[in-house]
Short mmCIF file of C-alpha atoms in Angstrom, two decimals:
data_model
loop_
_atom_site.label_atom_id
_atom_site.label_comp_id
_atom_site.label_asym_id
_atom_site.label_seq_id
_atom_site.Cartn_x
_atom_site.Cartn_y
_atom_site.Cartn_z
CA MET A 201 -24.30 43.10 2.99
CA ASN A 202 -25.52 40.09 1.08
CA LEU A 203 -23.33 36.94 -0.32
CA LEU A 204 -22.70 37.97 -3.97
CA GLU A 205 -21.51 41.52 -2.40
CA ARG A 206 -19.22 39.06 -0.09
CA LEU A 207 -17.93 37.07 -2.86
CA GLN A 208 -17.25 40.41 -4.40
CA GLN A 209 -14.66 41.04 -1.17
CA SER A 210 -13.25 37.89 -1.21
CA GLN A 211 -10.35 35.96 -2.43
CA VAL A 212 -13.25 33.50 -4.70
CA PRO A 213 -12.46 33.47 -8.55
CA ALA A 214 -14.22 35.28 -10.53
CA LEU A 215 -15.73 31.99 -12.33
CA ALA A 216 -17.24 31.02 -9.43
CA ARG A 217 -18.65 34.82 -8.65
CA HIS A 218 -20.25 34.13 -11.85
CA PHE A 219 -21.42 31.24 -10.89
CA ALA A 220 -23.13 31.59 -7.80
CA ARG A 221 -24.82 35.18 -9.51
CA PHE A 222 -26.08 33.14 -12.66
CA CYS A 223 -27.98 30.66 -9.80
CA ARG A 224 -29.45 33.07 -8.75
CA GLU A 225 -30.94 34.66 -11.58
CA CYS A 226 -32.18 30.38 -12.01
CA ASP A 227 -33.86 30.79 -8.60
CA PRO A 228 -34.38 34.38 -7.32
CA ASP A 229 -35.47 32.64 -3.50
CA ALA A 230 -33.04 30.41 -3.32
CA HIS A 231 -31.23 30.22 0.43
CA GLU A 232 -28.20 32.55 0.36
CA HIS A 233 -26.31 29.29 1.98
CA ALA A 234 -27.28 27.25 -1.64
CA LEU A 235 -25.64 30.08 -3.37
CA LEU A 236 -22.77 30.28 -1.44
CA GLY A 237 -22.54 26.22 -1.75
CA ALA A 238 -21.98 26.64 -5.94
CA ALA A 239 -20.13 29.25 -5.27
CA LEU A 240 -17.88 26.58 -3.34
CA LEU A 241 -18.20 24.00 -6.24
CA ALA A 242 -17.18 26.12 -8.85
CA ALA A 243 -14.34 26.96 -6.90
CA ARG A 244 -13.31 23.81 -6.04
CA ASN A 245 -13.53 22.90 -9.65
CA LEU A 246 -10.94 25.11 -10.75
CA GLU A 247 -8.69 23.33 -8.54
CA GLY A 248 -9.67 19.72 -10.12
CA ASP A 249 -12.09 18.44 -7.70
CA THR A 250 -15.52 16.98 -9.16
CA CYS A 251 -18.35 18.07 -6.56
CA ILE A 252 -18.07 18.93 -3.15
CA GLU A 253 -18.47 17.05 0.55
CA LEU A 254 -20.46 19.05 2.46
CA ASP A 255 -20.57 17.00 6.38
CA ALA A 256 -16.50 17.98 5.26
CA LEU A 257 -16.95 21.75 4.59
CA ALA A 258 -19.97 22.41 7.37
CA GLU A 259 -19.27 25.32 9.62
CA GLN A 260 -15.53 25.61 8.19
CA ALA A 261 -13.86 29.30 7.26
CA LEU A 262 -14.69 29.78 3.80
CA PHE A 263 -12.96 31.98 0.75
CA PRO A 264 -10.87 34.76 2.82
CA ASP A 265 -11.06 38.52 2.32
CA ARG A 266 -8.42 40.41 0.51
CA ASP A 267 -6.16 40.34 4.30
CA GLY A 268 -6.55 36.93 4.57
CA GLN A 269 -9.03 36.89 7.25
CA PRO A 270 -12.11 35.14 6.74
CA LEU A 271 -15.04 36.01 5.56
CA LEU A 272 -17.59 33.41 5.20
CA HIS A 273 -18.47 30.55 7.16
CA ALA A 274 -19.77 27.54 5.93
CA PRO A 275 -23.70 26.94 7.51
CA ALA A 276 -24.14 23.66 9.40
CA LEU A 277 -25.40 20.81 7.52
CA GLU A 278 -28.68 20.13 8.07
CA PRO A 279 -29.54 24.23 7.18
CA TRP A 280 -27.03 23.97 4.17
CA LEU A 281 -29.22 20.63 2.89
CA ASP A 282 -32.41 22.35 3.41
CA ALA A 283 -31.63 25.23 1.47
CA LEU A 284 -29.93 23.44 -1.69
CA HIS A 285 -33.27 20.54 -2.18
CA GLY A 286 -35.21 23.85 -1.90
CA ALA A 287 -33.51 25.34 -4.53
CA ARG A 288 -33.91 25.35 -8.50
CA PHE A 289 -30.83 25.02 -9.98
CA VAL A 290 -30.48 21.49 -7.61
CA GLY A 291 -31.50 18.45 -8.55
CA THR A 292 -31.52 14.69 -7.88
CA ALA A 293 -30.08 12.15 -10.25
CA GLU A 294 -33.41 11.58 -12.31
CA GLN A 295 -33.58 15.49 -12.81
CA THR A 296 -31.31 17.55 -15.62
CA ARG A 297 -30.46 21.07 -13.41
CA PRO A 298 -27.41 22.84 -12.50
CA LEU A 299 -26.21 21.41 -9.94
CA ILE A 300 -26.69 17.31 -8.40
CA LEU A 301 -27.51 16.96 -5.00
CA GLU A 302 -26.53 13.41 -3.85
CA GLY A 303 -26.87 12.26 -0.65
CA ARG A 304 -23.98 14.92 0.90
CA ARG A 305 -21.48 15.46 -1.95
CA LEU A 306 -22.78 18.20 -4.72
CA TYR A 307 -21.61 18.15 -8.11
CA LEU A 308 -21.66 20.11 -11.54
CA HIS A 309 -24.40 17.72 -13.42
CA ARG A 310 -21.75 17.55 -15.87
CA HIS A 311 -19.72 16.20 -13.23
CA TRP A 312 -22.25 13.42 -12.26
CA GLN A 313 -23.12 12.16 -15.69
CA GLU A 314 -19.61 11.59 -16.11
CA GLU A 315 -18.60 10.29 -12.84
CA ALA A 316 -21.64 7.85 -12.96
CA HIS A 317 -21.03 7.18 -16.84
CA ILE A 318 -17.61 5.51 -15.58
CA ALA A 319 -18.65 4.16 -12.87
CA ARG A 320 -21.09 1.86 -14.89
CA ALA A 321 -18.84 0.94 -17.71
CA LEU A 322 -15.65 0.13 -15.21
CA LEU A 323 -18.21 -2.14 -12.79
CA ALA A 324 -19.30 -3.85 -16.25
CA ARG A 325 -16.22 -5.12 -17.22
CA ASN A 326 -14.95 -6.33 -13.98
CA ALA A 327 -16.88 -9.81 -14.94
CA PRO A 328 -14.97 -13.40 -15.34
CA VAL A 329 -13.12 -14.09 -18.71
CA PRO A 330 -12.76 -17.90 -18.83
CA VAL A 331 -9.27 -19.31 -19.30
CA GLU A 332 -7.58 -22.50 -19.08
CA PRO A 333 -6.33 -22.25 -15.63
CA GLU A 334 -3.50 -25.32 -16.18
CA HIS A 335 -2.18 -23.39 -19.47
CA LEU A 336 -2.33 -19.88 -17.91
CA ARG A 337 -0.24 -20.87 -14.53
CA LYS A 338 2.54 -22.31 -16.75
CA ARG A 339 2.89 -19.64 -19.35
CA LEU A 340 3.04 -17.05 -16.09
CA ASP A 341 5.57 -19.08 -14.12
CA ALA A 342 7.87 -18.80 -17.80
CA LEU A 343 7.08 -15.58 -18.29
CA PHE A 344 7.58 -13.76 -14.54
CA GLU A 345 10.54 -16.45 -13.87
CA PRO A 346 13.40 -13.38 -11.75
CA LYS A 347 15.97 -13.37 -13.15
CA ASP A 348 17.36 -12.81 -10.41
CA PRO A 349 16.36 -14.16 -6.73
CA THR A 350 16.79 -11.29 -5.50
CA HIS A 351 14.01 -9.96 -7.31
CA ALA A 352 11.14 -12.60 -6.07
CA GLU A 353 9.14 -10.19 -4.38
CA GLY A 354 8.80 -8.06 -7.61
CA ALA A 355 8.23 -11.02 -9.87
CA ARG A 356 5.37 -12.54 -7.54
CA GLY A 357 3.34 -8.61 -7.65
CA GLN A 358 4.03 -8.93 -11.44
CA LYS A 359 2.18 -12.25 -12.01
CA LEU A 360 0.04 -11.49 -9.78
CA ALA A 361 -1.23 -8.21 -11.72
CA ALA A 362 -1.08 -10.69 -15.07
CA ALA A 363 -3.63 -13.27 -13.52
CA MET A 364 -6.06 -10.22 -12.48
CA ALA A 365 -5.54 -8.54 -15.84
CA LEU A 366 -5.61 -11.94 -17.96
CA THR A 367 -9.10 -12.84 -15.76
CA ARG A 368 -10.75 -9.70 -16.43
CA ARG A 369 -11.79 -7.12 -18.70
CA LEU A 370 -10.99 -4.32 -16.37
CA ALA A 371 -7.28 -4.00 -15.10
CA ILE A 372 -6.16 -1.28 -13.22
CA ILE A 373 -2.03 -1.58 -12.27
CA THR A 374 -0.72 0.99 -10.44
CA GLY A 375 2.78 1.35 -8.79
CA GLY A 376 5.82 3.87 -8.91
CA PRO A 377 8.46 4.65 -11.07
CA GLY A 378 10.91 1.62 -11.30
CA THR A 379 8.47 -1.21 -10.65
CA GLY A 380 7.90 -2.78 -13.68
CA LYS A 381 4.41 -1.53 -14.68
CA THR A 382 5.71 -1.75 -18.30
CA THR A 383 7.78 -5.11 -18.03
CA THR A 384 4.19 -6.50 -16.54
CA VAL A 385 2.11 -5.20 -19.31
CA ALA A 386 4.33 -6.49 -22.20
CA ARG A 387 3.91 -10.10 -20.91
CA ILE A 388 0.01 -9.55 -20.50
CA LEU A 389 -0.02 -8.34 -23.92
CA ALA A 390 1.89 -10.93 -25.48
CA LEU A 391 -0.50 -13.58 -23.63
CA LEU A 392 -3.44 -11.93 -24.86
CA LEU A 393 -1.91 -12.63 -28.51
CA GLU A 394 -0.90 -16.02 -27.28
CA ALA A 395 -4.73 -16.62 -27.05
CA ASN A 396 -5.59 -14.70 -30.33
CA PRO A 397 -3.38 -14.08 -32.94
CA GLU A 398 -6.13 -11.77 -34.38
CA LEU A 399 -5.99 -9.39 -31.19
CA ARG A 400 -7.22 -5.69 -32.47
CA ILE A 401 -4.79 -3.62 -29.57
CA LEU A 402 -4.41 0.06 -29.23
CA LEU A 403 -1.83 1.87 -27.11
CA ALA A 404 -2.68 5.40 -25.52
CA ALA A 405 -1.61 8.55 -23.09
CA PRO A 406 -2.43 11.56 -21.95
CA THR A 407 0.82 13.42 -24.19
CA GLY A 408 2.96 12.90 -27.08
CA LYS A 409 6.00 12.13 -24.85
CA ALA A 410 4.31 9.62 -22.47
CA ALA A 411 2.62 8.18 -26.06
CA ALA A 412 6.26 7.97 -27.74
CA ARG A 413 8.08 6.56 -24.71
CA LEU A 414 5.41 3.80 -24.60
CA THR A 415 5.59 2.55 -27.50
CA GLU A 416 9.39 2.59 -27.07
CA SER A 417 9.38 0.89 -24.08
CA ILE A 418 7.17 -1.82 -25.04
CA GLY A 419 10.11 -2.25 -27.95
CA GLU A 420 12.70 -3.01 -25.65
CA GLN A 421 10.20 -4.69 -23.80
CA CYS A 422 9.68 -7.22 -26.77
CA GLU A 423 13.78 -7.58 -27.21
CA THR A 424 13.54 -9.42 -23.34
CA LEU A 425 11.18 -12.03 -24.45
CA HIS A 426 12.89 -13.81 -27.45
CA GLY A 427 13.21 -17.20 -26.97
CA GLN A 428 9.80 -17.52 -24.50
CA VAL A 429 7.23 -16.16 -26.82
CA ALA A 430 6.72 -16.86 -30.32
CA ASP A 431 8.45 -14.66 -32.86
CA ASP A 432 5.52 -13.64 -34.75
CA ILE A 433 4.27 -12.47 -31.59
CA LEU A 434 6.52 -10.97 -30.73
CA GLU A 435 6.73 -8.85 -34.50
CA ARG A 436 2.78 -8.18 -33.51
CA MET A 437 3.83 -6.22 -30.46
CA ARG A 438 6.53 -4.13 -32.61
CA GLN A 439 4.26 -3.01 -34.85
CA LEU A 440 2.60 -1.40 -31.74
CA GLN A 441 1.98 2.02 -31.92
CA ALA A 442 1.18 4.11 -28.92
CA SER A 443 -0.85 7.56 -29.95
CA THR A 444 -2.91 10.42 -27.33
CA LEU A 445 -5.70 9.73 -26.71
CA HIS A 446 -7.20 13.08 -28.03
CA ARG A 447 -5.62 11.70 -31.77
CA LEU A 448 -6.84 8.18 -30.51
CA LEU A 449 -10.39 9.30 -30.02
CA GLY A 450 -10.03 11.37 -32.92
CA TRP A 451 -10.96 15.30 -31.94
CA GLN A 452 -12.89 17.89 -34.12
CA ARG A 453 -14.10 21.07 -33.57
CA GLU A 454 -17.41 19.19 -32.36
CA GLY A 455 -16.57 16.90 -30.67
CA PHE A 456 -14.59 13.14 -30.93
CA GLU A 457 -15.12 11.49 -34.08
CA TYR A 458 -15.07 8.08 -31.92
CA HIS A 459 -17.90 7.73 -29.73
CA ALA A 460 -20.66 4.93 -28.44
CA ASP A 461 -22.44 4.90 -31.99
CA ASN A 462 -19.24 4.98 -33.47
CA PRO A 463 -17.13 2.24 -31.32
CA LEU A 464 -13.60 2.33 -31.42
CA PRO A 465 -11.71 -0.55 -33.82
CA CYS A 466 -10.47 -2.41 -30.96
CA ASP A 467 -10.55 -5.67 -28.41
CA CYS A 468 -7.74 -4.24 -26.20
CA LEU A 469 -6.72 -0.59 -24.97
CA LEU A 470 -4.25 0.10 -23.23
CA ILE A 471 -3.52 3.42 -21.48
CA ASP A 472 -0.32 4.71 -19.57
CA GLU A 473 -0.34 7.82 -17.07
CA THR A 474 -3.53 7.17 -16.32
CA SER A 475 -3.02 9.39 -13.39
CA MET A 476 -3.02 12.42 -15.71
CA VAL A 477 -6.42 11.43 -17.56
CA ASP A 478 -9.10 13.78 -16.15
CA GLN A 479 -12.67 12.77 -15.79
CA GLY A 480 -14.56 14.03 -19.18
CA LEU A 481 -11.21 12.39 -20.89
CA MET A 482 -11.28 9.68 -19.41
CA ALA A 483 -15.98 9.61 -20.05
CA SER A 484 -15.64 10.02 -23.71
CA THR A 485 -12.85 6.87 -24.00
CA LEU A 486 -15.16 5.03 -22.12
CA ARG A 487 -18.04 5.67 -24.44
CA ALA A 488 -15.53 5.12 -27.34
CA LEU A 489 -14.42 1.79 -26.46
CA PRO A 490 -16.96 -1.60 -27.43
CA ALA A 491 -18.50 -3.09 -25.10
CA HIS A 492 -16.36 -6.68 -25.64
CA ALA A 493 -13.38 -4.27 -25.39
CA ARG A 494 -10.37 -4.92 -22.58
CA LEU A 495 -9.13 -1.95 -21.11
CA ILE A 496 -6.23 -1.78 -19.09
CA LEU A 497 -5.06 1.29 -16.95
CA LEU A 498 -1.17 2.06 -15.78
CA GLY A 499 0.09 4.86 -13.86
CA ASP A 500 1.33 5.37 -10.66
CA ARG A 501 -1.51 6.50 -7.19
CA HIS A 502 0.65 8.80 -5.54
CA GLN A 503 1.35 11.15 -8.78
CA LEU A 504 -0.02 14.19 -9.32
CA SER A 505 -3.21 14.19 -10.42
CA SER A 506 -4.64 16.00 -14.39
CA VAL A 507 -4.82 19.52 -14.34
CA GLU A 508 -8.32 19.14 -15.80
CA ALA A 509 -10.90 18.10 -13.18
CA GLY A 510 -11.07 14.39 -11.92
CA SER A 511 -8.16 12.52 -10.05
CA MET A 512 -9.19 9.22 -11.95
CA LEU A 513 -6.41 6.97 -11.16
CA GLY A 514 -5.76 8.08 -7.24
CA GLU A 515 -10.42 8.11 -7.45
CA LEU A 516 -10.14 4.46 -8.29
CA THR A 517 -7.69 3.01 -6.29
CA GLY A 518 -8.16 4.98 -3.49
CA ARG A 519 -5.13 6.63 -2.85
CA ASP A 520 -3.70 4.85 0.28
CA ASP A 521 -6.76 2.61 0.50
CA THR A 522 -5.27 -0.49 1.41
CA LEU A 523 -7.02 -2.83 -1.21
CA ALA A 524 -8.51 -5.95 -0.29
CA LEU A 525 -9.74 -8.95 -2.04
CA THR A 526 -13.20 -11.56 -1.68
CA PRO A 527 -12.21 -15.25 -0.25
CA ALA A 528 -13.50 -16.11 -3.75
CA ARG A 529 -11.38 -14.10 -6.38
CA ALA A 530 -8.12 -14.91 -3.61
CA GLU A 531 -8.86 -18.38 -3.63
CA GLU A 532 -8.96 -17.72 -7.94
CA LEU A 533 -5.33 -16.12 -8.32
CA GLU A 534 -3.75 -19.12 -6.13
CA GLN A 535 -4.74 -20.74 -8.75
CA LEU A 536 -3.30 -19.20 -11.29
CA THR A 537 -0.09 -17.67 -9.41
CA GLY A 538 0.96 -20.78 -7.01
CA GLU A 539 0.44 -17.99 -4.18
CA LEU A 540 -2.09 -16.62 -1.88
CA PRO A 541 -2.29 -13.09 -2.16
CA SER A 542 -0.67 -11.15 0.54
CA ARG A 543 -4.07 -8.91 1.15
CA PRO A 544 -6.65 -8.92 3.40
CA LEU A 545 -9.70 -11.34 2.62
CA ARG A 546 -13.57 -9.97 3.15
CA ASN A 547 -16.80 -10.80 1.39
CA ASP A 548 -17.77 -6.95 1.28
CA ALA A 549 -14.16 -6.04 -0.72
CA PRO A 550 -15.58 -3.63 -2.94
CA PRO A 551 -15.78 -4.88 -6.28
CA LEU A 552 -12.86 -2.93 -7.73
CA HIS A 553 -10.29 -4.17 -5.63
CA GLY A 554 -10.40 -7.52 -7.71
CA CYS A 555 -9.12 -6.08 -10.58
CA ILE A 556 -6.61 -3.22 -8.89
CA VAL A 557 -3.07 -4.57 -7.66
CA GLU A 558 0.17 -2.08 -7.09
CA LEU A 559 3.51 -3.16 -7.68
CA ALA A 560 5.70 -1.87 -4.61
CA TYR A 561 8.73 -3.51 -5.41
CA SER A 562 11.60 -1.04 -6.75
CA TYR A 563 13.65 -2.96 -9.15
CA ARG A 564 15.43 0.87 -9.37
CA PHE A 565 16.32 1.16 -6.00
CA ALA A 566 15.97 -0.42 -2.63
CA SER A 567 12.92 0.23 -0.17
CA GLY A 568 15.80 0.39 2.78
CA GLY A 569 18.22 3.02 0.51
CA GLY A 570 17.72 6.67 0.84
CA ILE A 571 16.02 7.50 -2.10
CA GLY A 572 13.65 4.69 -1.19
CA ARG A 573 13.11 6.04 2.13
CA LEU A 574 13.05 9.57 1.28
CA ALA A 575 10.60 8.24 -1.33
CA GLU A 576 8.57 6.65 1.18
CA ALA A 577 8.46 9.68 3.48
CA ILE A 578 7.61 12.21 1.04
CA LYS A 579 4.28 10.17 0.42
CA ARG A 580 3.74 10.11 3.54
CA GLY A 581 4.23 13.81 4.23
CA ASP A 582 6.13 12.98 7.19
CA LEU A 583 8.60 16.28 7.10
CA PRO A 584 10.33 15.21 10.56
CA ALA A 585 11.84 11.74 8.74
CA ILE A 586 12.46 13.98 4.73
CA GLU A 587 14.86 16.58 7.10
CA ALA A 588 16.18 13.23 8.71
CA LEU A 589 17.15 11.89 5.92
CA LEU A 590 18.39 14.90 4.02
CA ASP A 591 20.68 15.76 7.02
CA SER A 592 22.25 12.67 7.68
CA TYR A 593 24.94 10.73 5.25
CA ASP A 594 23.75 8.82 2.59
CA GLU A 595 25.61 7.09 -0.12
CA GLU A 596 22.21 7.85 -2.29
CA LEU A 597 21.22 11.29 -1.71
CA ASP A 598 23.49 14.25 -1.12
CA TRP A 599 21.64 17.90 0.07
CA ILE A 600 22.91 20.82 -1.33
CA ASP A 601 21.73 24.28 0.49
CA SER A 602 21.45 27.16 -1.90
CA PRO A 603 20.04 30.16 -2.08
CA PRO A 604 16.20 30.43 -2.69
CA ASP A 605 17.02 33.37 -5.25
CA GLN A 606 19.24 31.32 -7.47
CA PRO A 607 20.20 27.83 -7.66
CA ALA A 608 24.06 27.00 -6.52
CA ALA A 609 26.91 26.90 -8.66
CA GLU A 610 27.71 23.09 -6.91
CA ILE A 611 23.84 21.65 -8.12
CA VAL A 612 24.81 23.12 -11.91
CA ARG A 613 28.45 22.02 -12.09
CA LEU A 614 27.72 18.80 -11.13
CA ALA A 615 24.79 18.78 -13.99
CA ILE A 616 27.55 20.21 -16.55
CA GLY A 617 29.92 16.98 -15.20
CA HIS A 618 27.44 14.75 -15.78
CA TYR A 619 26.52 15.89 -19.85
CA ARG A 620 29.73 16.97 -21.13
CA PRO A 621 29.99 13.26 -21.74
CA VAL A 622 27.46 13.56 -24.71
CA LEU A 623 29.11 15.91 -26.53
CA GLU A 624 32.39 13.84 -26.12
CA ALA A 625 30.02 11.23 -27.73
CA PRO A 626 31.41 9.07 -31.08
CA ASP A 627 28.05 8.67 -32.53
CA ALA A 628 24.32 9.27 -32.18
CA GLU A 629 23.72 6.41 -30.72
CA THR A 630 26.30 6.87 -27.78
CA ALA A 631 25.50 9.91 -27.20
CA LEU A 632 21.95 9.08 -26.76
CA ALA A 633 22.61 6.72 -24.68
CA ARG A 634 24.77 9.06 -22.24
CA PHE A 635 22.22 11.89 -22.56
CA ASN A 636 19.32 9.38 -21.00
CA GLU A 637 21.59 8.32 -17.85
CA THR A 638 21.07 11.34 -16.08
CA ARG A 639 17.98 14.09 -15.38
CA VAL A 640 17.46 17.33 -13.82
CA LEU A 641 13.99 17.43 -11.95
CA THR A 642 12.36 21.02 -11.65
CA ALA A 643 9.66 21.88 -9.45
CA HIS A 644 8.68 25.10 -11.44
CA ALA A 645 8.63 26.24 -15.25
CA ASP A 646 9.95 29.58 -14.46
CA GLY A 647 11.74 32.06 -11.89
CA PRO A 648 15.12 31.15 -10.55
CA TRP A 649 14.96 27.44 -10.16
CA GLY A 650 12.34 26.96 -13.38
CA GLU A 651 13.40 24.76 -16.29
CA SER A 652 14.32 27.42 -18.47
CA THR A 653 16.60 28.99 -16.33
CA LEU A 654 18.34 26.25 -15.36
CA ARG A 655 18.46 25.52 -18.76
CA GLU A 656 19.96 28.00 -19.51
CA ARG A 657 22.42 28.22 -17.38
CA LEU A 658 23.35 24.51 -18.18
CA GLU A 659 23.70 25.69 -22.22
CA ASP A 660 25.85 28.27 -21.28
CA GLY A 661 28.18 25.90 -19.32
CA LEU A 662 28.88 23.50 -21.73
CA ARG A 663 29.10 25.82 -24.38
CA ARG A 664 32.25 27.59 -22.33
CA ARG A 665 33.39 24.11 -21.63
#
C-alpha cells in the first residue's frame, strides 16, 4: 500500500490528502517522505501552525487510523531532509515553489512570505526614536505616580512599558486581564499627542466587540487624566474610534483598499487583542502601515491564539520565554524611569526584546489570592495545584460539582441572583452598571454547558421571577 492509500485510511483531514496528491502531480518522482511532509504540513496548518519543525517530528507516530492506532511514522531527520530537497515542489527562500524548506522548518510558500515580511517590518521599526530624556522622565513620573502605595509594583511596570513605547516605533505590551494595559496605553497616547498634537492615530482590534471595548476604555481613561493632561489633548483622545482591522484596511472582494502602494493615513497604529490576529492579517496590516508610523500591539500572550494560522503575539513574545535586555537598552530605560529593569541583561538579547514588556501585576485580584493562584496554575498546566485549590476553601473560589450532562441548579440560581437586580434597576444607566458587575463564562458554544443553553436557562429563570 503506497502513502496516498495509507493516508486515505487514516484520520488525516481531507485537505491534507488532496494536497499530498497535488504534490505528487507536481513531481511524480518525489519520494514518499516528501509527500508525507506535505500532508503533515497541510494538516498542521488547519490546526493553526504555519510551519512544521522536522527535527521535533522525526521518527514520531503520525496520523492514527480509524481505530486510533498509528498508521504512519515519520522518517529519520536526514532521509526526510534529503527527500524534501530532492522534490520539485519544495524550494528555498529564493525560489517560487508550493513549499519552502528553511533549515529544518517546512512552510507553505505563502506563510513563509508572510513570516519573512513581518520579521523585516518589525525589525525595521525597532529603531531608536529621539526624545528629551529630562522632560520625558518628569512626565512619566507624573502620569504613573501610584495613587495607592500598594500598587507601586504595577506602576513601575506600566512606566517601563511607556518608556519602551516612546523610545521605539514598535511596542509590544502583553499582560493578563486587569494588569493595566489600557491604562498604560492611554497615557502613552497622551504623551505622543503632547509631543505632536497633529499626530494621526488609528485604533483597531480583530473583532467588532474588541474594537468597541477599546474605544470605551480609552474614553474612560480620559476621565482619570483630568488635571494631568491638557483638555485639548483629552478631547483628541475622546474622538478616537476603534474599528476592526478588516474595516480599517478596507476589505473588498479583490483585496484590501490599503496596501504598500496606498498606505494608511496614520502616524501611529494601536492594535488591541493582538493574540487574536492571525499571521496573514498581520502581514497585510504591516504592508499598509507607512514606514514612519509607530505600531503599538496590546494583548495577552497566554490567551488562546487566532482561529486562522499563525499565533502572532505568542510567537513574537516567546510565550514563556524570559525577556532579556541589552545593557545599553537597560541603561536607556533606567534614565527614563529611575529604575533598572528587573530583567536579565545580555549582549545577545533578541532585538525585539527591547520593545516588549509584560505587565504582571494584577489590579483586579491579588496574586496571592485564590483567583490569582488558580490563574497561574492554569497557565503552568499544573493539574495537582489546580485540584488542590479547588478542593480547599478559599473566599475567592467556590467549586460546585455538577454532572457532565447538565449544569447544576446551584449555578443557575447563583447567576440569576446576580442578574435579578439588573431588571429591578430604576433607569438604563443603573441597569447597565449592574449588568457589567457579573459575567458568566463558558468554554463551549453548544451542548448542555454551551453558551446558548446557559443563556436560555438564565432567561427562563429570570422570567419566572
